[in-house]
Coordinates of C-alpha atoms in Angstrom, one line a residue:
X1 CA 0.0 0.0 0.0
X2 CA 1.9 3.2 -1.1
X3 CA 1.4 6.5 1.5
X4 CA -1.3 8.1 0.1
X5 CA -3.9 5.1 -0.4
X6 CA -6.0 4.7 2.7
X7 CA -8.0 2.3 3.8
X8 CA -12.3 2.6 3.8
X9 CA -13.2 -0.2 4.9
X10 CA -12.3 -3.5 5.8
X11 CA -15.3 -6.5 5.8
X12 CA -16.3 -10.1 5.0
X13 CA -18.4 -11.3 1.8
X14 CA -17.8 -13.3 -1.4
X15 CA -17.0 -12.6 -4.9
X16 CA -18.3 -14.3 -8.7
X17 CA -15.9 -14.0 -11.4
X18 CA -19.0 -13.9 -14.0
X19 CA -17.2 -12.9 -16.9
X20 CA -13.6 -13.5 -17.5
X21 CA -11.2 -11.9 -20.9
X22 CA -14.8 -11.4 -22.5
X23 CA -16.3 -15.3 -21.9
X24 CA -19.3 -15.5 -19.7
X25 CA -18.6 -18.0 -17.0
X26 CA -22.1 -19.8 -17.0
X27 CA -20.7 -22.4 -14.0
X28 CA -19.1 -19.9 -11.6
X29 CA -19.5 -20.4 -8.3
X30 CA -19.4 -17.8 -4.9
X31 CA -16.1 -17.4 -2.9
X32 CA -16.4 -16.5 0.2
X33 CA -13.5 -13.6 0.8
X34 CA -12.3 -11.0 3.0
X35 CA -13.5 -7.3 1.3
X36 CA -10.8 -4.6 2.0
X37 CA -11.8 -1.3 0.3
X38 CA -9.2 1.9 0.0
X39 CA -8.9 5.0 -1.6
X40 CA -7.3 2.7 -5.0
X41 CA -8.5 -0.9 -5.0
X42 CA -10.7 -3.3 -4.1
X43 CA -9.0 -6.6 -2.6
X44 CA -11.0 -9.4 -2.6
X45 CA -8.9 -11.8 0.0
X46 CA -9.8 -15.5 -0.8
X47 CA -7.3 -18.3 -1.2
X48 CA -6.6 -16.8 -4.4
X49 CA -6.0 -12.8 -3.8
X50 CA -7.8 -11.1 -6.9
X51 CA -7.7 -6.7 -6.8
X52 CA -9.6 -4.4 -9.0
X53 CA -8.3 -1.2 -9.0
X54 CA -10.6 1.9 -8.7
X55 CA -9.4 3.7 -11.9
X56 CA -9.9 0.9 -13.8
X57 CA -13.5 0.2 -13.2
X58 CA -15.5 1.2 -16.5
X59 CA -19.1 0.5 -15.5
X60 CA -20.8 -0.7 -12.1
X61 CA -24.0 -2.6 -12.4
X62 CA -26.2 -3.9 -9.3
X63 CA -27.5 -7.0 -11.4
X64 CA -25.6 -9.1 -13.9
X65 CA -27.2 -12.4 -13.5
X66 CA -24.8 -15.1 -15.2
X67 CA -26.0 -18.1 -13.4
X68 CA -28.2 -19.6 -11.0
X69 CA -25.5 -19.0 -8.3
X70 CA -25.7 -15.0 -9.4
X71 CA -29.4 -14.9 -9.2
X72 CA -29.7 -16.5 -6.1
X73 CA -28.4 -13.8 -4.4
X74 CA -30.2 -10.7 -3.5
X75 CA -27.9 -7.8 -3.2
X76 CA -24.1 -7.5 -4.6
X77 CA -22.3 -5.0 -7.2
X78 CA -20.8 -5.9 -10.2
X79 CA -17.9 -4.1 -11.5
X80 CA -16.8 -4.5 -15.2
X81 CA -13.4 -3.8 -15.8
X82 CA -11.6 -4.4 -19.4
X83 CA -13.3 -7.7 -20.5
X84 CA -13.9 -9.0 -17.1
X85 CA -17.2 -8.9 -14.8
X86 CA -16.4 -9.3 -10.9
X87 CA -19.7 -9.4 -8.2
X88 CA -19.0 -8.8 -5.4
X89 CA -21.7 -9.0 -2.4
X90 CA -20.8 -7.5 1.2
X91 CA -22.4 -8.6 4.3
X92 CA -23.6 -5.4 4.3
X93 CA -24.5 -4.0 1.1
X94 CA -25.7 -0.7 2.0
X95 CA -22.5 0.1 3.8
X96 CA -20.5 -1.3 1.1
X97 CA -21.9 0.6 -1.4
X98 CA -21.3 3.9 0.2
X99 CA -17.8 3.3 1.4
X100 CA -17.5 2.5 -2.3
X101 CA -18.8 5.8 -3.3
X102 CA -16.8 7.4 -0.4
X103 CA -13.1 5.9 -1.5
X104 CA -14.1 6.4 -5.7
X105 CA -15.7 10.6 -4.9
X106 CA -14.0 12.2 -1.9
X107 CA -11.2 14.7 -2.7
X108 CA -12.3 14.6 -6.6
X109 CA -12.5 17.8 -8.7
X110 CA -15.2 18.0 -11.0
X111 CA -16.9 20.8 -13.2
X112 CA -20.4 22.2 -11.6
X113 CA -22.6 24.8 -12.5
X114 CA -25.0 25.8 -9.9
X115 CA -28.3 26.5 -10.4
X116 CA -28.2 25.4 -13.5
X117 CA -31.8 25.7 -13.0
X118 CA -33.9 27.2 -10.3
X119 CA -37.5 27.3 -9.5
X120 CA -37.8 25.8 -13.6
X121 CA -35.6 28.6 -15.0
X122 CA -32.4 28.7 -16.8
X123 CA -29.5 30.8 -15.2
X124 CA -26.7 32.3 -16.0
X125 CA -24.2 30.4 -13.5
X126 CA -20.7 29.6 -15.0
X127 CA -19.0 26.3 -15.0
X128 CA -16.4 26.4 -12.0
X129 CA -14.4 23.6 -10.1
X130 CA -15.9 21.5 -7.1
X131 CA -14.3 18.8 -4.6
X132 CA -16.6 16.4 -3.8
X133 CA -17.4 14.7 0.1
X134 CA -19.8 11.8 0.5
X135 CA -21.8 11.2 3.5
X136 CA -24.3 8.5 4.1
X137 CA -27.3 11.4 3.2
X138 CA -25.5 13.6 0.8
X139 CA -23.2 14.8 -2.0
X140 CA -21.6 17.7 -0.9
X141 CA -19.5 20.3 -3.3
X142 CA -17.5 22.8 -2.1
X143 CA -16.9 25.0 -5.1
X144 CA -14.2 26.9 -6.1
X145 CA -16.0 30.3 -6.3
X146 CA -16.7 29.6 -2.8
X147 CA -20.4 28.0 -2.4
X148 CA -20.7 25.1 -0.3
X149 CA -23.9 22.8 -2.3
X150 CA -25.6 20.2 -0.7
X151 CA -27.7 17.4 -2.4
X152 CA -29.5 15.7 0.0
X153 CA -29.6 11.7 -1.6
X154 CA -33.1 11.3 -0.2
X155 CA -33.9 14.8 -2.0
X156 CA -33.7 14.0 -5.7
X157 CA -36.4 14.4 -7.7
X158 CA -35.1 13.5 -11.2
X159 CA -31.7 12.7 -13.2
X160 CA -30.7 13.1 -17.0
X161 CA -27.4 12.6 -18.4
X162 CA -26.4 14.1 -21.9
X163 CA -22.9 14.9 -23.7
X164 CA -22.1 18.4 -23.6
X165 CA -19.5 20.5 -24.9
X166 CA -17.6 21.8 -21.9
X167 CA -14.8 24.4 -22.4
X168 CA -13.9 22.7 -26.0
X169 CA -14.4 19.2 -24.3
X170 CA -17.1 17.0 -25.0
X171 CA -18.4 15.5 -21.5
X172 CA -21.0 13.8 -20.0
X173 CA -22.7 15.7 -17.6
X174 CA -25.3 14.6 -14.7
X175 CA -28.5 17.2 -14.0
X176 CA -29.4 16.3 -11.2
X177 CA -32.6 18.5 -9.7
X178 CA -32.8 18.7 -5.8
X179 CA -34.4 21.6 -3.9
X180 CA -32.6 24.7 -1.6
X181 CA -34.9 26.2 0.7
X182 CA -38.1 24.9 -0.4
X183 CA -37.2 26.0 -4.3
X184 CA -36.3 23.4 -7.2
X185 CA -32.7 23.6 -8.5
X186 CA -31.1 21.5 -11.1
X187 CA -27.4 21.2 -10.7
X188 CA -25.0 20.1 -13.4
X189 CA -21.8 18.3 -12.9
X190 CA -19.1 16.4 -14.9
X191 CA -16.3 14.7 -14.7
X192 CA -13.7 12.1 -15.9
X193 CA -15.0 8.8 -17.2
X194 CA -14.7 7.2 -13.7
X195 CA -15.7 9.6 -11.3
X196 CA -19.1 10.5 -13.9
X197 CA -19.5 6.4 -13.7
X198 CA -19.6 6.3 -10.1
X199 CA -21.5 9.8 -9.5
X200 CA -24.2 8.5 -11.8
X201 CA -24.6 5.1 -10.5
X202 CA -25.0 7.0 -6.9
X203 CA -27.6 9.8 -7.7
X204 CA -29.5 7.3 -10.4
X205 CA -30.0 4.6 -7.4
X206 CA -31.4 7.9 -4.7
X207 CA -33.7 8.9 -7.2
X208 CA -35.3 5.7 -8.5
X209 CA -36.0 4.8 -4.7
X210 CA -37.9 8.3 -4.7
X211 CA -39.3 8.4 -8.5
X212 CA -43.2 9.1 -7.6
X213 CA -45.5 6.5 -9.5
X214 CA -49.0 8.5 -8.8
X215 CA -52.3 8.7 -10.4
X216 CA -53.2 12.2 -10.2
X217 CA -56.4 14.3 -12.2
X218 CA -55.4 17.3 -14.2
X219 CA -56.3 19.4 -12.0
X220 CA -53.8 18.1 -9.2
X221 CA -51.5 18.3 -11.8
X222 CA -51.9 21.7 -12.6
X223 CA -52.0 22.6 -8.2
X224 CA -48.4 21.3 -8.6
X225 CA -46.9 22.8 -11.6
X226 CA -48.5 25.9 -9.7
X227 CA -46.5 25.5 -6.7
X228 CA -43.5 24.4 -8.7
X229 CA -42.9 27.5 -10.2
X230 CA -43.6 29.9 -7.4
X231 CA -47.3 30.2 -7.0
X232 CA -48.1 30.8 -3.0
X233 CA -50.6 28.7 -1.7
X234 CA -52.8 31.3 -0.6
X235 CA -53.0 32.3 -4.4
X236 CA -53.7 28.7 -5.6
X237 CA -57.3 29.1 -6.2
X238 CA -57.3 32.2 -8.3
X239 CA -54.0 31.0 -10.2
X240 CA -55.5 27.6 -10.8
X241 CA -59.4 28.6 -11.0
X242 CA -60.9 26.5 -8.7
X243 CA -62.3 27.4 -4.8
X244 CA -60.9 27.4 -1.5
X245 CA -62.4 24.4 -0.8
X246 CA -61.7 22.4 -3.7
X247 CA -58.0 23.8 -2.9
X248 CA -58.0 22.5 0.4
X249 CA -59.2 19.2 -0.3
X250 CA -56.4 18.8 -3.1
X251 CA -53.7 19.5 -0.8
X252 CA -55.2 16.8 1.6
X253 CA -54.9 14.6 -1.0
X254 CA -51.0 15.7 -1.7
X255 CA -50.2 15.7 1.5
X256 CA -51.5 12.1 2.0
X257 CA -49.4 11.1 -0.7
X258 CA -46.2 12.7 0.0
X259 CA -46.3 15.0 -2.7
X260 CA -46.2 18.0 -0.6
X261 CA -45.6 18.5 3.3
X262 CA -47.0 21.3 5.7
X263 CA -44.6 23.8 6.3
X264 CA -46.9 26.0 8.1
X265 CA -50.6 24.1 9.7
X266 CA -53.5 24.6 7.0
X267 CA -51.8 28.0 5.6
X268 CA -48.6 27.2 3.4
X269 CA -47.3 23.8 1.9
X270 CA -43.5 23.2 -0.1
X271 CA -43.3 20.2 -2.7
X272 CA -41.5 17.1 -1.6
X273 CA -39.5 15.3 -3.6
X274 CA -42.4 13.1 -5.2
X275 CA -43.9 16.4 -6.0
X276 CA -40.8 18.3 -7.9
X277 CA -40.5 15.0 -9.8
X278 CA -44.6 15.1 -11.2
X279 CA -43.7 18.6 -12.0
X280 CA -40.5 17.9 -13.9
X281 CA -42.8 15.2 -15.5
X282 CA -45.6 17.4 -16.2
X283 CA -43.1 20.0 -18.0
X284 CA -41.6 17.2 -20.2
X285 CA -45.4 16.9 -21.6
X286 CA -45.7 20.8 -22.3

């Protein structure tokens, strides 16, 4: 281990070679295996000692089912690298995962722009640097121009990744739209080929486990794209066209399905997470 790799963590699990110099491996078996994690590589410690280096990891995937064996078990990551698939499965995936996310992110500069977006509008914020800290709830960013931004995991409402031309570079970059202070923003961010892998794989997982799947009338609809871009609640009626009552009623309903939380008792409401996403949706249909 050279001075600067540190170690993350240090557990028990097992590993599946499921695909080895590009040949699927249809009758590979589990090895049970001591998992130490550091700031450059993965060792897998089994009788045979296998490593995959950090850097060298081209795509993760949480399912890559070559076998019975594979299938059989519930929870693992598998990390592709050159012509080779490796799964490994942690006794504690959760923690795995983020210790993996922790050793591949922390310390890395990437290019942000923030907002991007806010409250639905386009801004005029510049690209500038960011170093990157990961925490079991959040991404943090501490910019180079000073700002310190915060995306809470359990806060994402939506994701889209598309190839942009960044300072004469072409570059995938993540949009990732979370909310400050009660408002939407989107923030953009992109990287080198690894540290946009891993960054993706870790915002794409928070906002599938909050992507809202809701059957909601056009008017609801409309009560959220209201909110969304500003509207108070006390001007919903008017903005919307329907009454107080009808209002009311409607944000019962919201509130009930976690589409918007009190923020003051009966008199003002801010979307949740849920909600921001049926808005984004809602704007996509426009």
């Amino acid at each position: 281990m050279s001075n600067t790799e540190k170690k993350i963590a240090d557990t028990q699990g097992k590993y599946l070679l499921a695909v080895s110099q590009g040949q699927r491996l249809t009758d590979a078996e589990w090895q049970n295996c001591r998992i130490i994690l550091t700031t450059e590589r993965i060792a897998l410690m089994a009788d045979d000692k296998r490593q995959i280096a950090l850097d060298e990891i081209d795509r993760i995937a949480d399912r890559f089912d070559v076998n019975q064996q594979s299938a059989g078990v519930s929870e693992y990551v598998g990390f592709h690298v050159g012509e080779d698939v490796i799964l490994v499965s942690a006794s504690n995936h959760a923690e795995f995962e983020t210790d993996f996310y922790r050793a591949s992110l922390n310390g890395a500069v990437i290019r942000v722009q923030h907002p991007a977006l806010k409250g639905g509008v386009v801004q005029n914020a510049e690209w500038t640097k960011g170093r990157l800290k990961v925490s079991d709830e959040a991404l943090q960013v501490a910019m180079a121009d000073g700002q310190a931004v915060t995306i809470d995991r359990a806060d994402i409402g939506d994701l889209a990744v598309e190839d942009k031309d960044i300072g004469g570079e072409e570059r995938a970059v993540i949009e990732v739209e979370h909310s400050e202070e009660g408002i939407s923003v989107e923030t953009h961010l992109a990287g080198d080929e690894f540290h946009a892998t891993v960054l993706q794989v870790m915002l794409e997982e928070s906002a599938e486990q909050n992507r809202a799947d809701l059957d909601l009338s056009s008017t609801e609809k409309r009560v959220i794209m209201a909110l969304h871009s500003g509207v108070s609640p006390f001007d919903i009626p008017n903005f919307v066209g329907i009454d107080v009552e009808k209002t009311e009623a409607i944000f019962d309903r919201l509130i009930e399905l976690d589409v918007i939380s009190v923020v003051r008792e009966r008199t003002e409401v801010n979307l949740t997470t849920k909600g921001r996403r049926v808005a984004g949706e809602r704007m996509g249909e426009q």
